[in-house]
Coordinates of C-alpha atoms and ligand atoms in Angstrom, one line a residue:
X1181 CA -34.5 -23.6 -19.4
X1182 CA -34.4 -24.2 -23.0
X1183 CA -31.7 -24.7 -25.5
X1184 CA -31.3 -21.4 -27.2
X1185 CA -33.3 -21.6 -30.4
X1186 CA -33.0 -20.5 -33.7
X1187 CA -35.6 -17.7 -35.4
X1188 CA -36.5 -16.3 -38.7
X1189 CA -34.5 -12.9 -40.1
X1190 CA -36.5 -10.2 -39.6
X1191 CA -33.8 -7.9 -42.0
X1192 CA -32.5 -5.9 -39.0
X1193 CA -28.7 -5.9 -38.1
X1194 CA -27.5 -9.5 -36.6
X1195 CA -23.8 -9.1 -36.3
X1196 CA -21.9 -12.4 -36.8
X1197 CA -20.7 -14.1 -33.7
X1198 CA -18.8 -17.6 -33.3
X1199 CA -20.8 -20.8 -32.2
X1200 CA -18.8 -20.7 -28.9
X1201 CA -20.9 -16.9 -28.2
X1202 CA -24.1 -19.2 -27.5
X1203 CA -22.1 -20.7 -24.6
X1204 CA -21.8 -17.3 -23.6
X1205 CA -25.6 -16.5 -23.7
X1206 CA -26.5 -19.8 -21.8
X1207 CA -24.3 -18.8 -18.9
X1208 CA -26.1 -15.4 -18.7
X1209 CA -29.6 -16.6 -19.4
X1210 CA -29.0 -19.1 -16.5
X1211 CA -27.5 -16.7 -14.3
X1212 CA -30.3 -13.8 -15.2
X1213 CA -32.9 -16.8 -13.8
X1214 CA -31.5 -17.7 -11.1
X1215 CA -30.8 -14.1 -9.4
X1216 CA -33.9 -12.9 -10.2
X1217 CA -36.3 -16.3 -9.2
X1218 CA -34.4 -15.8 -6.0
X1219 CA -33.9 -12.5 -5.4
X1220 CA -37.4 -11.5 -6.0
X1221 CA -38.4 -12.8 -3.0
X1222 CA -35.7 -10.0 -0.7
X1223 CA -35.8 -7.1 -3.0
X1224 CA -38.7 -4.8 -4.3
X1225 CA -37.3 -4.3 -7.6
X1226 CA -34.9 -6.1 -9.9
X1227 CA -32.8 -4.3 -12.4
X1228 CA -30.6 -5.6 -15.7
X1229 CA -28.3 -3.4 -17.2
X1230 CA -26.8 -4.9 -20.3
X1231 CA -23.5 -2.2 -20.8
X1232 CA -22.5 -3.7 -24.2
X1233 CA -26.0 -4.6 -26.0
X1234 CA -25.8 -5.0 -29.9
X1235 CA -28.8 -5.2 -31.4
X1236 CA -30.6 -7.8 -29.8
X1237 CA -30.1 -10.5 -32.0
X1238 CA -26.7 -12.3 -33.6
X1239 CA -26.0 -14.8 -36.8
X1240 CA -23.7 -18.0 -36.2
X1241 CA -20.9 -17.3 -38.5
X1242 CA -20.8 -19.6 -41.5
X1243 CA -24.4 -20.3 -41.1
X1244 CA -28.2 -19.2 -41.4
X1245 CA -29.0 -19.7 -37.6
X1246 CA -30.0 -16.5 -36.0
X1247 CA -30.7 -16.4 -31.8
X1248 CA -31.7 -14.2 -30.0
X1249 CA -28.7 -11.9 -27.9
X1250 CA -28.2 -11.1 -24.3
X1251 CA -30.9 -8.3 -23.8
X1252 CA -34.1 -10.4 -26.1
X1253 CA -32.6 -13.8 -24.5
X1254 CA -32.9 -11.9 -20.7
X1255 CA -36.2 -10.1 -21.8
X1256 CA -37.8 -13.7 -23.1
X1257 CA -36.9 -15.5 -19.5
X1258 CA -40.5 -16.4 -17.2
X1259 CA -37.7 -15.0 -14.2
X1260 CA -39.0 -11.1 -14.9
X1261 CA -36.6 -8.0 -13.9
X1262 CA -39.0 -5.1 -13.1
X1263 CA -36.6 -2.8 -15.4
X1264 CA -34.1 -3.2 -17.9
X1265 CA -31.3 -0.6 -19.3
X1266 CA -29.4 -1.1 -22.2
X1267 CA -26.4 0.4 -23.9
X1268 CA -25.0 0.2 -26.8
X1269 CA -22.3 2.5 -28.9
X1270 CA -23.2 1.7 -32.5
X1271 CA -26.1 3.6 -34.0
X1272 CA -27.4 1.1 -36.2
X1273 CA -27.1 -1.7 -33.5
X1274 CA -28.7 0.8 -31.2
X1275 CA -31.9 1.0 -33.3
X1276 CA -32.5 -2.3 -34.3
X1277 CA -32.5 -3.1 -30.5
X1278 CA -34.8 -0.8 -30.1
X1279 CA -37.2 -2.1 -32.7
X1280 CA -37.2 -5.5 -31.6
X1281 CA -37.8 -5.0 -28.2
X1282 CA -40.4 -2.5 -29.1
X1283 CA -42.2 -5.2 -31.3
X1284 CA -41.5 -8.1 -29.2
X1285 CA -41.7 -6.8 -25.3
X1286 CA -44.0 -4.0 -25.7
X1287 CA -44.9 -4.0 -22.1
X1288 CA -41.2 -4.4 -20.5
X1289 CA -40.2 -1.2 -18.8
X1290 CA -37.0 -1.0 -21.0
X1291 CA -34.4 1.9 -21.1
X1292 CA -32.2 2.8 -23.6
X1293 CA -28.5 4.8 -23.7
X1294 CA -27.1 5.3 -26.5
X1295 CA -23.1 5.8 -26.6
X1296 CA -20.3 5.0 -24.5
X1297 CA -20.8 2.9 -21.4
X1298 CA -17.3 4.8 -20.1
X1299 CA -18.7 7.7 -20.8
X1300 CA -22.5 7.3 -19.7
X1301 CA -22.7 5.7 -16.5
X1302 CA -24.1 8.4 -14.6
X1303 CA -27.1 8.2 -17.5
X1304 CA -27.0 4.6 -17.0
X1305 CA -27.2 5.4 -13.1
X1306 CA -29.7 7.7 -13.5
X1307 CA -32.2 5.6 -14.8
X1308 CA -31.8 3.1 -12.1
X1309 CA -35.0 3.5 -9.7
X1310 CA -33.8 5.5 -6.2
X1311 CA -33.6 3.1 -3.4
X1312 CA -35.2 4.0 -0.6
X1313 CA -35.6 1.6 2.7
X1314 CA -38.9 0.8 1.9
X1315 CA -38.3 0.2 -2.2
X1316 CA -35.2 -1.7 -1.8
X1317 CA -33.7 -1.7 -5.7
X1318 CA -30.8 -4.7 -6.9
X1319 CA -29.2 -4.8 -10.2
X1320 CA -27.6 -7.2 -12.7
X1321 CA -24.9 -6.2 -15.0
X1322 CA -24.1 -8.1 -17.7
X1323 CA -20.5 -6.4 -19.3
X1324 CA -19.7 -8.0 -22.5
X1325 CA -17.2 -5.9 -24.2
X1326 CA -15.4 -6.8 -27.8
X1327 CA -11.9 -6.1 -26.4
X1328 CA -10.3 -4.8 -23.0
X1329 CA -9.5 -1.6 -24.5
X1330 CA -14.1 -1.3 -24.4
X1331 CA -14.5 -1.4 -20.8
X1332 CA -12.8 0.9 -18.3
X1333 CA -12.5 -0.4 -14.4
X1334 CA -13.7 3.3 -13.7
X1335 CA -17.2 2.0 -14.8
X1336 CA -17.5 -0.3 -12.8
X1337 CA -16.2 1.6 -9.8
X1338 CA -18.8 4.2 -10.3
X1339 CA -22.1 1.5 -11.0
X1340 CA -20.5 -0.8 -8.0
X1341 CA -21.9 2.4 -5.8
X1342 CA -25.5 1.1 -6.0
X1343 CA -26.2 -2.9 -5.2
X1344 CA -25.2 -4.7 -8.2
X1345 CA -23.6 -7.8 -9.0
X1346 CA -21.6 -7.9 -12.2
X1347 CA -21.1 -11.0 -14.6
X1348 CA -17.7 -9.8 -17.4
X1349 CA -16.7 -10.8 -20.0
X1350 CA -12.7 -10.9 -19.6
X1351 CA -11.8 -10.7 -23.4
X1352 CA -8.4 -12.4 -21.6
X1353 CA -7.0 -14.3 -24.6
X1354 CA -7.3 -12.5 -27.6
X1355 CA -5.5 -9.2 -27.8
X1356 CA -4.2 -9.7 -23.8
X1357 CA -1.3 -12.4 -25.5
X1358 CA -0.6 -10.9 -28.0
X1359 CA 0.2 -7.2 -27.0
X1360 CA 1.5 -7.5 -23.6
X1361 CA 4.8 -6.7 -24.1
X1362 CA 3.5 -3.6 -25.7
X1363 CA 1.3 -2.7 -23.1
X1364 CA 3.6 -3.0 -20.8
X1365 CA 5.6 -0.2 -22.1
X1366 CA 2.3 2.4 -22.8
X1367 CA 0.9 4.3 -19.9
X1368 CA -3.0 4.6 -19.5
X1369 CA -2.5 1.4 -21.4
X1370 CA -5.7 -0.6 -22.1
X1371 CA -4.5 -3.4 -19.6
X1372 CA -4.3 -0.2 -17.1
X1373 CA -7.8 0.9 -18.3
X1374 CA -9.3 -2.2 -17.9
X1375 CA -8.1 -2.7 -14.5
X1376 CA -8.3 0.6 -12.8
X1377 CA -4.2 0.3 -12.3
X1378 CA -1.1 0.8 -13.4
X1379 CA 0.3 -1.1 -10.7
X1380 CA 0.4 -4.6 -12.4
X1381 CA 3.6 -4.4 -14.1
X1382 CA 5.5 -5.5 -10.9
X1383 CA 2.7 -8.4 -10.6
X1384 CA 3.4 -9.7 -14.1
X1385 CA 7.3 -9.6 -13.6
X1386 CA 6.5 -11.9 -10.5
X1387 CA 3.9 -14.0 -12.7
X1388 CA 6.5 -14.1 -15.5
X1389 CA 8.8 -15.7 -13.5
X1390 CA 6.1 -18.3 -12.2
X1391 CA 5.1 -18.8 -16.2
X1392 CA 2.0 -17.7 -15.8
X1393 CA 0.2 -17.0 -19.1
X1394 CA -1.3 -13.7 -19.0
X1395 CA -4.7 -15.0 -19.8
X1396 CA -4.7 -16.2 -16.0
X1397 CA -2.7 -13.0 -14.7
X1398 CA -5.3 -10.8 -16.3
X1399 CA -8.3 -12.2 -14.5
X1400 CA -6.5 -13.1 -11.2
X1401 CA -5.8 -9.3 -11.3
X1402 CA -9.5 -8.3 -12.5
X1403 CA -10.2 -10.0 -9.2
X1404 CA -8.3 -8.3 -7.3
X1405 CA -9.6 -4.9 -8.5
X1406 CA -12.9 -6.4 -8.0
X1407 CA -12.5 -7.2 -4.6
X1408 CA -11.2 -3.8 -3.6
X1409 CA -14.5 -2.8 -4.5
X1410 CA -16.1 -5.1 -1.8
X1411 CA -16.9 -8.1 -4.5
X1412 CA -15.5 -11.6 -4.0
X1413 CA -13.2 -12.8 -6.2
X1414 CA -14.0 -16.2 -7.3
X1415 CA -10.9 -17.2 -8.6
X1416 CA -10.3 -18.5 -11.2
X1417 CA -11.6 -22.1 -11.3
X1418 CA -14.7 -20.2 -11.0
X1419 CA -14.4 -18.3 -14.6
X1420 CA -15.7 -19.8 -17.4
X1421 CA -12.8 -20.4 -19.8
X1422 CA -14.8 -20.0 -23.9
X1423 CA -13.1 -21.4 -26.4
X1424 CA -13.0 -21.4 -30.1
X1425 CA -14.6 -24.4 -31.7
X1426 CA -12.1 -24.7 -34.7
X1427 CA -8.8 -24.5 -32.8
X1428 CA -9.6 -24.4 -29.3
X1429 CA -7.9 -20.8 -28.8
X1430 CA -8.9 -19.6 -25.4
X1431 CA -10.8 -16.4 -26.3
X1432 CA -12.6 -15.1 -22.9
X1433 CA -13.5 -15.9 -19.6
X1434 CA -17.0 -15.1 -17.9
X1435 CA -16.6 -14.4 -14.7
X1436 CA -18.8 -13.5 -12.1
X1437 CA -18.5 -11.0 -9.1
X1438 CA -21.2 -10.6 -6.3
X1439 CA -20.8 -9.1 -2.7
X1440 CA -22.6 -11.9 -1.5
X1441 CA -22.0 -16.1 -1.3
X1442 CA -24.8 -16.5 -2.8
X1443 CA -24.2 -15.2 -6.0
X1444 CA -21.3 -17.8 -6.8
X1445 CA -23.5 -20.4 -5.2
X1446 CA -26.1 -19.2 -8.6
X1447 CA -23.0 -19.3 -10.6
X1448 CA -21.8 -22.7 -9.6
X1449 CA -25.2 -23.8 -10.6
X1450 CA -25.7 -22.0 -14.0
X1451 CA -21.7 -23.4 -14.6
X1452 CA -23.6 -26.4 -14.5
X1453 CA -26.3 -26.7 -15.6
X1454 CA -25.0 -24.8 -19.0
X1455 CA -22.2 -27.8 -18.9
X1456 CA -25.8 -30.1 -19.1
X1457 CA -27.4 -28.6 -22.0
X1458 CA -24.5 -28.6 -24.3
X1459 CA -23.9 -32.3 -23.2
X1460 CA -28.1 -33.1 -23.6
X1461 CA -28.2 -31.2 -27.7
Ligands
LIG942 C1 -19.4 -8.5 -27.9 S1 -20.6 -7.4 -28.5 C2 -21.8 -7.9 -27.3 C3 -23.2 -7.8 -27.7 C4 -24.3 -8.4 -26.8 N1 -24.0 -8.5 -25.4 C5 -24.6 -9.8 -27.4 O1 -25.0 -10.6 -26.6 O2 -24.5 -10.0 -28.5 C6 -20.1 -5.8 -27.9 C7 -21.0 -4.7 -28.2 O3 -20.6 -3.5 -27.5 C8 -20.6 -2.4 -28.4 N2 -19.6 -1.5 -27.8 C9 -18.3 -1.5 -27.9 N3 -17.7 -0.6 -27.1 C10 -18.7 0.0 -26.4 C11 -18.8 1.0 -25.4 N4 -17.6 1.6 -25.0 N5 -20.0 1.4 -24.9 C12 -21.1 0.8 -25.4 N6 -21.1 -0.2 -26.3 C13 -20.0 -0.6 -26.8 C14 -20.3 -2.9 -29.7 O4 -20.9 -2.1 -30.7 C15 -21.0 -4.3 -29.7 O5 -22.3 -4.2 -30.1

């Protein structure tokens, strides 16, 4: 696959990301390929549901360069899904997504929720194609929220009931460090949110006293509500650790969780072979 290249404004919303988001979109480009090159081959129809869209493209901050975002970048790969569902909260986003996909993949069969992806799953769900033994359907989710407070472990819970591999976006250093101690305290706490739980305090007591950081405690423990789902929890070498260019802040992780082997063998390989690109441009 290609580096990720740049295109002309075409006046519609293109929120500003850091450069370190185009890591991001090379690790779910590569993935997308992968699982669906492969999987095509077991299943009769391949799904992407992209929970936390924005509006299909995104500006470098501090520069002109505009790319193209998770669902055009996923849309644009030769490795077709045979349907796509996106979601995104924000009006505006919400319609310049659907613009460019419009003008852009006219023929994709492409699905659209508008609102909260906690509050929408069962429309998300709905518009997945029934399986039946003979139409056997699989789905990539791609969750990408801002914060942890954006994404509730309940949503995943209730999506994990059809065949779906998930790749998240652990926001696990920004606000994680700097409000534990405050979560901690709060019930129904975003931490609890995000992790379905509220039984992690007891954990983090235990990790305190090992010095873990919480970045690492949040995702071991992501992994743990993951797994009580049926997923395998990669661990944490496995999570991609994104960083911010100017001071090397540990932001987010990407992490990847699959019921089957195979899908951290595919995400072994797009670790990389996004490692290649950066180190080839
Ligand atoms: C980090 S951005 C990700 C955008 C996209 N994946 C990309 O590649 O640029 C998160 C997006 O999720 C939207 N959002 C935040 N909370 C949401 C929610 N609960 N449900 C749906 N969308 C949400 C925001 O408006 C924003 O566009």
């Amino acid at each position: 696959m290609e580096e990720i290249s740049a295109i002309e404004d075409d006046g519609l919303i293109s929120p500003e990301i850091g450069s370190w988001g185009e890591e991001k979109y090379r690790h779910v480009a590569l993935y997308s390929s992968l699982f669906a090159k492969s999987m095509r081959r077991k299943w009769e129809c391949l799904v992407y549901i992209d929970l936390f869209s924005g509006a299909g493209r995104a500006r470098i901050r501090g520069t002109n360069r505009i790319v193209n975002s998770s669902p055009l970048l996923v849309l644009g790969l030769p490795d077709k899904f045979d349907r796509y569902i996106f979601c995104e909260k924000e009006r505006k986003k919400y319609e310049a997504l659907k613009k460019r996909i419009k003008r852009e993949f006219p023929d994709a069969d492409s699905h659209y929720v508008e609102g909260d992806a906690n509050q929408r799953f069962d429309e998300i769900l709905a518009k997945m194609p029934d399986f039946r033994k003979s139409f056997r359907v699989l789905a990539f989710c791609f969750a990408d929220p801002y914060a942890l407070s954006n994404l509730k472990f309940e949503t995943i819970r209730q999506l994990s009931a059809r065949y779906m591999d998930f790749l998240v976006l652990i926001p696990s250093g920004m606000e994680a460090n700097r409000f534990v101690t405050k979560y901690t305290k709060v019930l129904n706490s975003p931490v609890d949110l995000f992790l379905g739980s509220s039984e992690w305090r007891a954990a983090w007591r235990e990790a305190q006293k090992n010095k873990t950081p919480f970045e690492q405690f949040i995702v071991k423990e992501f992994g743990k509500s993951m797994e009580s789902l049926g997923y395998i929890d990669s661990g944490l070498d496995l999570a991609v650790p994104i960083r911010s260019d100017d001071r090397n802040l540990l932001l987010y992780r990407l992490a990847l969780y699959s019921r089957h082997e195979l899908g951290k063998e595919f995400w072994k390989q797009a670790k990389k072979y996004s490692k290649a690109q950066t180190e080839l441009f």
